């Protein structure tokens, strides 16, 4: 069975916390203990050196040991928990502190259990030479229990330290647990929401959105992508429905006309005159043009466009295209003006360029109002060729703007105007522009007009 992300993350974080705590405790405990023991051993050494020095000083001052001096040594031995024995050069014992006080202390220590495990308290005895002015005067033996240099204060210190290590490890563990649960929830909760949203989308609900409020960049991006995907799918769904009804509508009109006319012939209401056959022909022609359009478009979308590029002067080519449109515009009392930067050379498929401009100029013409005016601008911008076709026609409603380049999309306005379009002109135009690495976009204000802009990269020279 697969574990949930939240469980995995919590467990992972928690393990990481435990391992870090154990490591940190071990390392700090080891270092502190080592340093502390070193300190104690140094202390002990200086204590021993002190005893030797006292013994030597006494001998130096007196030339021998007296009872009064012995009392001083005895006090020191008891105070510092030491056994002190001094022998002369002939190994005769001159002074011995006795060790009853040591055994007593050691016993008490074990009973009160305040001696650490490392210092079992075994008895140790060391012999050191006594010398005055480098002249040997005898030897001193100093004995002590291993634990004797562990004063009660130092044992308490070590114990408190260990307890505080344990306590902080416990606190850190609880914090680690809480933080790991919070963090893993923060990561997994938005993902659960995104999954829920995408499952709903999968079952057809494209209105649902992943409403995630996360401060993790990647999760935010994922949720935005899912929402964008839903938006795109919804639009595609809308376009698909519209396309089906559009095609049905386009096919129905000529078919109904044909059907009613043929019925009229059959019922003998109408005589089959050449004019009526001409009407038939026009309707059938419209139908076959539509089918051709459909076929061409699907071919265009299937294959990678083969561009037959050549270098030509785009300025003069555009002038020529505009010239062919002028009679059409004059007939309707429209104006077609141009502002063309001269001598711009470019490398493009000339036929496709002609078709691009033909489609744009035909559209502008189709959607003009009385006293209509279209302006064509061509200029060089950095390394790009920029063409603008600006009209003061009926404009495109804002809601239709994102879709005018989609297959068969026609705004309701253009349908009503009965322009006879099929909604694929701009799709083809966009495909051709993009095949040249260019961009096309439209800005439009309803009833004021539209501006189509094309940018082609790589001007050759000017
Ligand atoms: P159509 O054959 O319908 O003109 P297009 O693909 O060329 O198809 O254009 C798609 C739709 O975009 C048109 O039906 C129309 O609604 C809108 N459109 C295109 N050009 C213009 C324009 N210059 N002015 C207003 N609407 C336009």
PDB file of N, CA, C and O in Angstrom, residues 318 321-322 325 328-329 336 352-368 373-377 386-392 396 404-405 424-433 439-443 450-456:
ATOM      1  N   UNK A 318       3.980  44.825 -50.963  1.00  0.00           N
ATOM      2  CA  UNK A 318       2.770  45.246 -50.247  1.00  0.00           C
ATOM      3  C   UNK A 318       2.034  46.341 -51.025  1.00  0.00           C
ATOM      4  O   UNK A 318       0.807  46.333 -51.120  1.00  0.00           O
ATOM      5  N   UNK A 321      -0.022  44.676 -53.633  1.00  0.00           N
ATOM      6  CA  UNK A 321      -1.232  44.021 -53.101  1.00  0.00           C
ATOM      7  C   UNK A 321      -2.300  45.074 -52.824  1.00  0.00           C
ATOM      8  O   UNK A 321      -3.474  44.907 -53.189  1.00  0.00           O
ATOM      9  N   UNK A 322      -1.882  46.184 -52.218  1.00  0.00           N
ATOM     10  CA  UNK A 322      -2.854  47.242 -51.894  1.00  0.00           C
ATOM     11  C   UNK A 322      -3.507  47.771 -53.174  1.00  0.00           C
ATOM     12  O   UNK A 322      -4.724  47.967 -53.240  1.00  0.00           O
ATOM     13  N   UNK A 325      -6.497  46.066 -54.398  1.00  0.00           N
ATOM     14  CA  UNK A 325      -7.733  46.238 -53.624  1.00  0.00           C
ATOM     15  C   UNK A 325      -8.410  47.580 -53.869  1.00  0.00           C
ATOM     16  O   UNK A 325      -9.597  47.745 -53.580  1.00  0.00           O
ATOM     17  N   UNK A 328     -11.886  47.870 -55.549  1.00  0.00           N
ATOM     18  CA  UNK A 328     -12.956  47.337 -54.714  1.00  0.00           C
ATOM     19  C   UNK A 328     -13.401  48.368 -53.692  1.00  0.00           C
ATOM     20  O   UNK A 328     -14.603  48.591 -53.471  1.00  0.00           O
ATOM     21  N   UNK A 329     -12.435  49.042 -53.091  1.00  0.00           N
ATOM     22  CA  UNK A 329     -12.736  50.036 -52.063  1.00  0.00           C
ATOM     23  C   UNK A 329     -13.442  51.250 -52.672  1.00  0.00           C
ATOM     24  O   UNK A 329     -14.399  51.777 -52.110  1.00  0.00           O
ATOM     25  N   UNK A 336      -8.739  53.538 -48.899  1.00  0.00           N
ATOM     26  CA  UNK A 336      -7.652  52.600 -48.534  1.00  0.00           C
ATOM     27  C   UNK A 336      -6.347  53.372 -48.652  1.00  0.00           C
ATOM     28  O   UNK A 336      -5.914  53.743 -49.750  1.00  0.00           O
ATOM     29  N   UNK A 352       2.631  33.061 -49.555  1.00  0.00           N
ATOM     30  CA  UNK A 352       1.956  33.035 -48.243  1.00  0.00           C
ATOM     31  C   UNK A 352       1.796  34.467 -47.734  1.00  0.00           C
ATOM     32  O   UNK A 352       0.772  34.806 -47.162  1.00  0.00           O
ATOM     33  N   UNK A 353       2.810  35.311 -47.982  1.00  0.00           N
ATOM     34  CA  UNK A 353       2.704  36.709 -47.572  1.00  0.00           C
ATOM     35  C   UNK A 353       1.510  37.372 -48.269  1.00  0.00           C
ATOM     36  O   UNK A 353       0.726  38.091 -47.656  1.00  0.00           O
ATOM     37  N   UNK A 354       1.383  37.071 -49.574  1.00  0.00           N
ATOM     38  CA  UNK A 354       0.257  37.660 -50.322  1.00  0.00           C
ATOM     39  C   UNK A 354      -1.067  37.231 -49.705  1.00  0.00           C
ATOM     40  O   UNK A 354      -1.982  38.035 -49.539  1.00  0.00           O
ATOM     41  N   UNK A 355      -1.146  35.915 -49.363  1.00  0.00           N
ATOM     42  CA  UNK A 355      -2.413  35.430 -48.817  1.00  0.00           C
ATOM     43  C   UNK A 355      -2.722  36.054 -47.450  1.00  0.00           C
ATOM     44  O   UNK A 355      -3.871  36.389 -47.161  1.00  0.00           O
ATOM     45  N   UNK A 356      -1.657  36.241 -46.656  1.00  0.00           N
ATOM     46  CA  UNK A 356      -1.848  36.885 -45.341  1.00  0.00           C
ATOM     47  C   UNK A 356      -2.486  38.256 -45.526  1.00  0.00           C
ATOM     48  O   UNK A 356      -3.517  38.589 -44.928  1.00  0.00           O
ATOM     49  N   UNK A 357      -1.867  39.060 -46.423  1.00  0.00           N
ATOM     50  CA  UNK A 357      -2.342  40.430 -46.614  1.00  0.00           C
ATOM     51  C   UNK A 357      -3.723  40.437 -47.262  1.00  0.00           C
ATOM     52  O   UNK A 357      -4.574  41.264 -46.927  1.00  0.00           O
ATOM     53  N   UNK A 358      -3.926  39.480 -48.170  1.00  0.00           N
ATOM     54  CA  UNK A 358      -5.216  39.379 -48.844  1.00  0.00           C
ATOM     55  C   UNK A 358      -6.308  39.117 -47.800  1.00  0.00           C
ATOM     56  O   UNK A 358      -7.358  39.780 -47.807  1.00  0.00           O
ATOM     57  N   UNK A 359      -6.050  38.182 -46.883  1.00  0.00           N
ATOM     58  CA  UNK A 359      -7.061  37.855 -45.860  1.00  0.00           C
ATOM     59  C   UNK A 359      -7.362  39.064 -44.983  1.00  0.00           C
ATOM     60  O   UNK A 359      -8.525  39.369 -44.706  1.00  0.00           O
ATOM     61  N   UNK A 360      -6.306  39.768 -44.554  1.00  0.00           N
ATOM     62  CA  UNK A 360      -6.532  40.911 -43.655  1.00  0.00           C
ATOM     63  C   UNK A 360      -7.294  42.029 -44.356  1.00  0.00           C
ATOM     64  O   UNK A 360      -8.218  42.617 -43.794  1.00  0.00           O
ATOM     65  N   UNK A 361      -6.884  42.297 -45.624  1.00  0.00           N
ATOM     66  CA  UNK A 361      -7.538  43.409 -46.334  1.00  0.00           C
ATOM     67  C   UNK A 361      -8.983  43.050 -46.698  1.00  0.00           C
ATOM     68  O   UNK A 361      -9.863  43.913 -46.682  1.00  0.00           O
ATOM     69  N   UNK A 362      -9.229  41.784 -47.009  1.00  0.00           N
ATOM     70  CA  UNK A 362     -10.601  41.368 -47.309  1.00  0.00           C
ATOM     71  C   UNK A 362     -11.466  41.533 -46.063  1.00  0.00           C
ATOM     72  O   UNK A 362     -12.599  42.033 -46.138  1.00  0.00           O
ATOM     73  N   UNK A 363     -10.934  41.093 -44.922  1.00  0.00           N
ATOM     74  CA  UNK A 363     -11.709  41.234 -43.680  1.00  0.00           C
ATOM     75  C   UNK A 363     -12.035  42.688 -43.404  1.00  0.00           C
ATOM     76  O   UNK A 363     -13.180  43.029 -43.102  1.00  0.00           O
ATOM     77  N   UNK A 364     -11.008  43.556 -43.472  1.00  0.00           N
ATOM     78  CA  UNK A 364     -11.241  44.971 -43.172  1.00  0.00           C
ATOM     79  C   UNK A 364     -12.333  45.510 -44.083  1.00  0.00           C
ATOM     80  O   UNK A 364     -13.230  46.234 -43.631  1.00  0.00           O
ATOM     81  N   UNK A 365     -12.241  45.135 -45.319  1.00  0.00           N
ATOM     82  CA  UNK A 365     -13.230  45.606 -46.294  1.00  0.00           C
ATOM     83  C   UNK A 365     -14.618  45.098 -45.911  1.00  0.00           C
ATOM     84  O   UNK A 365     -15.589  45.847 -45.896  1.00  0.00           O
ATOM     85  N   UNK A 366     -14.695  43.786 -45.567  1.00  0.00           N
ATOM     86  CA  UNK A 366     -15.987  43.165 -45.272  1.00  0.00           C
ATOM     87  C   UNK A 366     -16.671  43.810 -44.082  1.00  0.00           C
ATOM     88  O   UNK A 366     -17.878  43.931 -44.035  1.00  0.00           O
ATOM     89  N   UNK A 367     -15.848  44.207 -43.098  1.00  0.00           N
ATOM     90  CA  UNK A 367     -16.462  44.673 -41.860  1.00  0.00           C
ATOM     91  C   UNK A 367     -16.438  46.193 -41.710  1.00  0.00           C
ATOM     92  O   UNK A 367     -16.518  46.713 -40.602  1.00  0.00           O
ATOM     93  N   UNK A 368     -16.333  46.904 -42.856  1.00  0.00           N
ATOM     94  CA  UNK A 368     -16.378  48.377 -42.802  1.00  0.00           C
ATOM     95  C   UNK A 368     -17.825  48.861 -42.735  1.00  0.00           C
ATOM     96  O   UNK A 368     -18.752  48.131 -43.110  1.00  0.00           O
ATOM     97  N   UNK A 373     -12.792  53.391 -43.711  1.00  0.00           N
ATOM     98  CA  UNK A 373     -11.413  53.758 -44.054  1.00  0.00           C
ATOM     99  C   UNK A 373     -10.472  52.687 -43.498  1.00  0.00           C
ATOM    100  O   UNK A 373     -10.636  52.227 -42.355  1.00  0.00           O
ATOM    101  N   UNK A 374      -9.521  52.294 -44.340  1.00  0.00           N
ATOM    102  CA  UNK A 374      -8.534  51.311 -43.885  1.00  0.00           C
ATOM    103  C   UNK A 374      -7.143  51.884 -44.147  1.00  0.00           C
ATOM    104  O   UNK A 374      -6.890  52.454 -45.212  1.00  0.00           O
ATOM    105  N   UNK A 375      -6.275  51.752 -43.157  1.00  0.00           N
ATOM    106  CA  UNK A 375      -4.906  52.233 -43.346  1.00  0.00           C
ATOM    107  C   UNK A 375      -3.936  51.061 -43.151  1.00  0.00           C
ATOM    108  O   UNK A 375      -4.077  50.282 -42.195  1.00  0.00           O
ATOM    109  N   UNK A 376      -2.982  50.957 -44.083  1.00  0.00           N
ATOM    110  CA  UNK A 376      -1.984  49.886 -43.966  1.00  0.00           C
ATOM    111  C   UNK A 376      -0.620  50.534 -43.696  1.00  0.00           C
ATOM    112  O   UNK A 376      -0.212  51.438 -44.426  1.00  0.00           O
ATOM    113  N   UNK A 377       0.047  50.087 -42.643  1.00  0.00           N
ATOM    114  CA  UNK A 377       1.359  50.656 -42.304  1.00  0.00           C
ATOM    115  C   UNK A 377       2.401  49.554 -42.372  1.00  0.00           C
ATOM    116  O   UNK A 377       2.158  48.434 -41.889  1.00  0.00           O
ATOM    117  N   UNK A 386       7.175  45.299 -39.204  1.00  0.00           N
ATOM    118  CA  UNK A 386       5.880  45.397 -38.552  1.00  0.00           C
ATOM    119  C   UNK A 386       4.835  45.911 -39.524  1.00  0.00           C
ATOM    120  O   UNK A 386       5.061  46.911 -40.204  1.00  0.00           O
ATOM    121  N   UNK A 387       3.730  45.171 -39.610  1.00  0.00           N
ATOM    122  CA  UNK A 387       2.647  45.598 -40.501  1.00  0.00           C
ATOM    123  C   UNK A 387       1.394  45.788 -39.664  1.00  0.00           C
ATOM    124  O   UNK A 387       1.063  44.944 -38.826  1.00  0.00           O
ATOM    125  N   UNK A 388       0.721  46.920 -39.929  1.00  0.00           N
ATOM    126  CA  UNK A 388      -0.543  47.154 -39.221  1.00  0.00           C
ATOM    127  C   UNK A 388      -1.644  47.379 -40.245  1.00  0.00           C
ATOM    128  O   UNK A 388      -1.438  48.103 -41.230  1.00  0.00           O
ATOM    129  N   UNK A 389      -2.806  46.762 -40.009  1.00  0.00           N
ATOM    130  CA  UNK A 389      -3.977  47.038 -40.852  1.00  0.00           C
ATOM    131  C   UNK A 389      -5.032  47.602 -39.916  1.00  0.00           C
ATOM    132  O   UNK A 389      -5.538  46.906 -39.031  1.00  0.00           O
ATOM    133  N   UNK A 390      -5.304  48.906 -40.110  1.00  0.00           N
ATOM    134  CA  UNK A 390      -6.197  49.598 -39.162  1.00  0.00           C
ATOM    135  C   UNK A 390      -7.491  49.962 -39.880  1.00  0.00           C
ATOM    136  O   UNK A 390      -7.450  50.615 -40.935  1.00  0.00           O
ATOM    137  N   UNK A 391      -8.629  49.519 -39.329  1.00  0.00           N
ATOM    138  CA  UNK A 391      -9.894  49.915 -39.975  1.00  0.00           C
ATOM    139  C   UNK A 391     -10.801  50.611 -38.971  1.00  0.00           C
ATOM    140  O   UNK A 391     -10.595  50.521 -37.767  1.00  0.00           O
ATOM    141  N   UNK A 392     -11.791  51.325 -39.497  1.00  0.00           N
ATOM    142  CA  UNK A 392     -12.760  51.980 -38.596  1.00  0.00           C
ATOM    143  C   UNK A 392     -14.129  51.320 -38.765  1.00  0.00           C
ATOM    144  O   UNK A 392     -15.159  51.977 -38.772  1.00  0.00           O
ATOM    145  N   UNK A 396     -14.780  44.379 -33.018  1.00  0.00           N
ATOM    146  CA  UNK A 396     -15.023  43.004 -32.545  1.00  0.00           C
ATOM    147  C   UNK A 396     -15.388  43.074 -31.067  1.00  0.00           C
ATOM    148  O   UNK A 396     -14.674  43.704 -30.279  1.00  0.00           O
ATOM    149  N   UNK A 404     -10.968  35.049 -32.264  1.00  0.00           N
ATOM    150  CA  UNK A 404     -11.110  35.302 -33.711  1.00  0.00           C
ATOM    151  C   UNK A 404     -10.122  34.508 -34.560  1.00  0.00           C
ATOM    152  O   UNK A 404     -10.367  34.279 -35.742  1.00  0.00           O
ATOM    153  N   UNK A 405      -9.004  34.068 -33.945  1.00  0.00           N
ATOM    154  CA  UNK A 405      -8.035  33.290 -34.725  1.00  0.00           C
ATOM    155  C   UNK A 405      -8.349  31.787 -34.680  1.00  0.00           C
ATOM    156  O   UNK A 405      -7.634  30.974 -35.242  1.00  0.00           O
ATOM    157  N   UNK A 424     -12.462  30.936 -41.248  1.00  0.00           N
ATOM    158  CA  UNK A 424     -11.140  30.288 -41.232  1.00  0.00           C
ATOM    159  C   UNK A 424     -10.031  31.196 -41.776  1.00  0.00           C
ATOM    160  O   UNK A 424      -8.859  30.860 -41.690  1.00  0.00           O
ATOM    161  N   UNK A 425     -10.430  32.365 -42.312  1.00  0.00           N
ATOM    162  CA  UNK A 425      -9.423  33.272 -42.886  1.00  0.00           C
ATOM    163  C   UNK A 425      -8.326  33.618 -41.888  1.00  0.00           C
ATOM    164  O   UNK A 425      -7.124  33.488 -42.180  1.00  0.00           O
ATOM    165  N   UNK A 426      -8.727  34.015 -40.689  1.00  0.00           N
ATOM    166  CA  UNK A 426      -7.729  34.429 -39.689  1.00  0.00           C
ATOM    167  C   UNK A 426      -6.938  33.227 -39.159  1.00  0.00           C
ATOM    168  O   UNK A 426      -5.773  33.377 -38.787  1.00  0.00           O
ATOM    169  N   UNK A 427      -7.572  32.049 -39.130  1.00  0.00           N
ATOM    170  CA  UNK A 427      -6.841  30.850 -38.685  1.00  0.00           C
ATOM    171  C   UNK A 427      -5.686  30.581 -39.650  1.00  0.00           C
ATOM    172  O   UNK A 427      -4.543  30.327 -39.231  1.00  0.00           O
ATOM    173  N   UNK A 428      -5.995  30.670 -40.946  1.00  0.00           N
ATOM    174  CA  UNK A 428      -4.946  30.432 -41.952  1.00  0.00           C
ATOM    175  C   UNK A 428      -3.871  31.520 -41.837  1.00  0.00           C
ATOM    176  O   UNK A 428      -2.669  31.239 -41.838  1.00  0.00           O
ATOM    177  N   UNK A 429      -4.329  32.771 -41.705  1.00  0.00           N
ATOM    178  CA  UNK A 429      -3.382  33.881 -41.592  1.00  0.00           C
ATOM    179  C   UNK A 429      -2.414  33.646 -40.432  1.00  0.00           C
ATOM    180  O   UNK A 429      -1.197  33.765 -40.581  1.00  0.00           O
ATOM    181  N   UNK A 430      -2.971  33.275 -39.287  1.00  0.00           N
ATOM    182  CA  UNK A 430      -2.126  33.065 -38.103  1.00  0.00           C
ATOM    183  C   UNK A 430      -1.140  31.913 -38.346  1.00  0.00           C
ATOM    184  O   UNK A 430       0.047  32.015 -37.991  1.00  0.00           O
ATOM    185  N   UNK A 431      -1.635  30.829 -38.949  1.00  0.00           N
ATOM    186  CA  UNK A 431      -0.747  29.681 -39.214  1.00  0.00           C
ATOM    187  C   UNK A 431       0.437  30.115 -40.088  1.00  0.00           C
ATOM    188  O   UNK A 431       1.585  29.757 -39.819  1.00  0.00           O
ATOM    189  N   UNK A 432       0.141  30.913 -41.136  1.00  0.00           N
ATOM    190  CA  UNK A 432       1.209  31.364 -42.039  1.00  0.00           C
ATOM    191  C   UNK A 432       2.194  32.290 -41.315  1.00  0.00           C
ATOM    192  O   UNK A 432       3.409  32.175 -41.492  1.00  0.00           O
ATOM    193  N   UNK A 433       1.643  33.224 -40.521  1.00  0.00           N
ATOM    194  CA  UNK A 433       2.525  34.176 -39.810  1.00  0.00           C
ATOM    195  C   UNK A 433       3.451  33.407 -38.867  1.00  0.00           C
ATOM    196  O   UNK A 433       4.669  33.619 -38.832  1.00  0.00           O
ATOM    197  N   UNK A 439       4.449  36.990 -35.274  1.00  0.00           N
ATOM    198  CA  UNK A 439       3.340  37.062 -34.310  1.00  0.00           C
ATOM    199  C   UNK A 439       2.218  37.880 -34.922  1.00  0.00           C
ATOM    200  O   UNK A 439       2.474  38.818 -35.680  1.00  0.00           O
ATOM    201  N   UNK A 440       0.972  37.518 -34.587  1.00  0.00           N
ATOM    202  CA  UNK A 440      -0.143  38.355 -35.042  1.00  0.00           C
ATOM    203  C   UNK A 440      -1.070  38.579 -33.863  1.00  0.00           C
ATOM    204  O   UNK A 440      -1.276  37.664 -33.062  1.00  0.00           O
ATOM    205  N   UNK A 441      -1.536  39.799 -33.707  1.00  0.00           N
ATOM    206  CA  UNK A 441      -2.510  40.057 -32.646  1.00  0.00           C
ATOM    207  C   UNK A 441      -3.471  41.157 -33.067  1.00  0.00           C
ATOM    208  O   UNK A 441      -3.227  41.868 -34.054  1.00  0.00           O
ATOM    209  N   UNK A 442      -4.587  41.222 -32.328  1.00  0.00           N
ATOM    210  CA  UNK A 442      -5.625  42.177 -32.718  1.00  0.00           C
ATOM    211  C   UNK A 442      -6.033  43.029 -31.517  1.00  0.00           C
ATOM    212  O   UNK A 442      -6.071  42.550 -30.386  1.00  0.00           O
ATOM    213  N   UNK A 443      -6.269  44.289 -31.813  1.00  0.00           N
ATOM    214  CA  UNK A 443      -6.878  45.174 -30.808  1.00  0.00           C
ATOM    215  C   UNK A 443      -8.145  45.712 -31.467  1.00  0.00           C
ATOM    216  O   UNK A 443      -8.116  46.033 -32.663  1.00  0.00           O
ATOM    217  N   UNK A 450     -10.941  48.054 -35.817  1.00  0.00           N
ATOM    218  CA  UNK A 450      -9.983  47.033 -35.354  1.00  0.00           C
ATOM    219  C   UNK A 450      -8.605  47.302 -35.938  1.00  0.00           C
ATOM    220  O   UNK A 450      -8.478  47.882 -37.018  1.00  0.00           O
ATOM    221  N   UNK A 451      -7.574  46.865 -35.199  1.00  0.00           N
ATOM    222  CA  UNK A 451      -6.205  46.965 -35.699  1.00  0.00           C
ATOM    223  C   UNK A 451      -5.557  45.593 -35.615  1.00  0.00           C
ATOM    224  O   UNK A 451      -5.449  45.019 -34.526  1.00  0.00           O
ATOM    225  N   UNK A 452      -5.164  45.062 -36.761  1.00  0.00           N
ATOM    226  CA  UNK A 452      -4.436  43.796 -36.784  1.00  0.00           C
ATOM    227  C   UNK A 452      -2.949  44.107 -36.950  1.00  0.00           C
ATOM    228  O   UNK A 452      -2.578  44.872 -37.845  1.00  0.00           O
ATOM    229  N   UNK A 453      -2.110  43.547 -36.087  1.00  0.00           N
ATOM    230  CA  UNK A 453      -0.672  43.820 -36.163  1.00  0.00           C
ATOM    231  C   UNK A 453       0.087  42.523 -36.398  1.00  0.00           C
ATOM    232  O   UNK A 453      -0.186  41.512 -35.743  1.00  0.00           O
ATOM    233  N   UNK A 454       1.034  42.582 -37.326  1.00  0.00           N
ATOM    234  CA  UNK A 454       1.883  41.406 -37.575  1.00  0.00           C
ATOM    235  C   UNK A 454       3.332  41.826 -37.378  1.00  0.00           C
ATOM    236  O   UNK A 454       3.738  42.915 -37.797  1.00  0.00           O
ATOM    237  N   UNK A 455       4.095  40.956 -36.725  1.00  0.00           N
ATOM    238  CA  UNK A 455       5.537  41.220 -36.604  1.00  0.00           C
ATOM    239  C   UNK A 455       6.292  40.036 -37.172  1.00  0.00           C
ATOM    240  O   UNK A 455       6.132  38.904 -36.696  1.00  0.00           O
ATOM    241  N   UNK A 456       7.101  40.306 -38.203  1.00  0.00           N
ATOM    242  CA  UNK A 456       7.953  39.261 -38.776  1.00  0.00           C
ATOM    243  C   UNK A 456       9.392  39.503 -38.336  1.00  0.00           C
ATOM    244  O   UNK A 456       9.875  40.639 -38.441  1.00  0.00           O
TER     245      UNK A 456
END
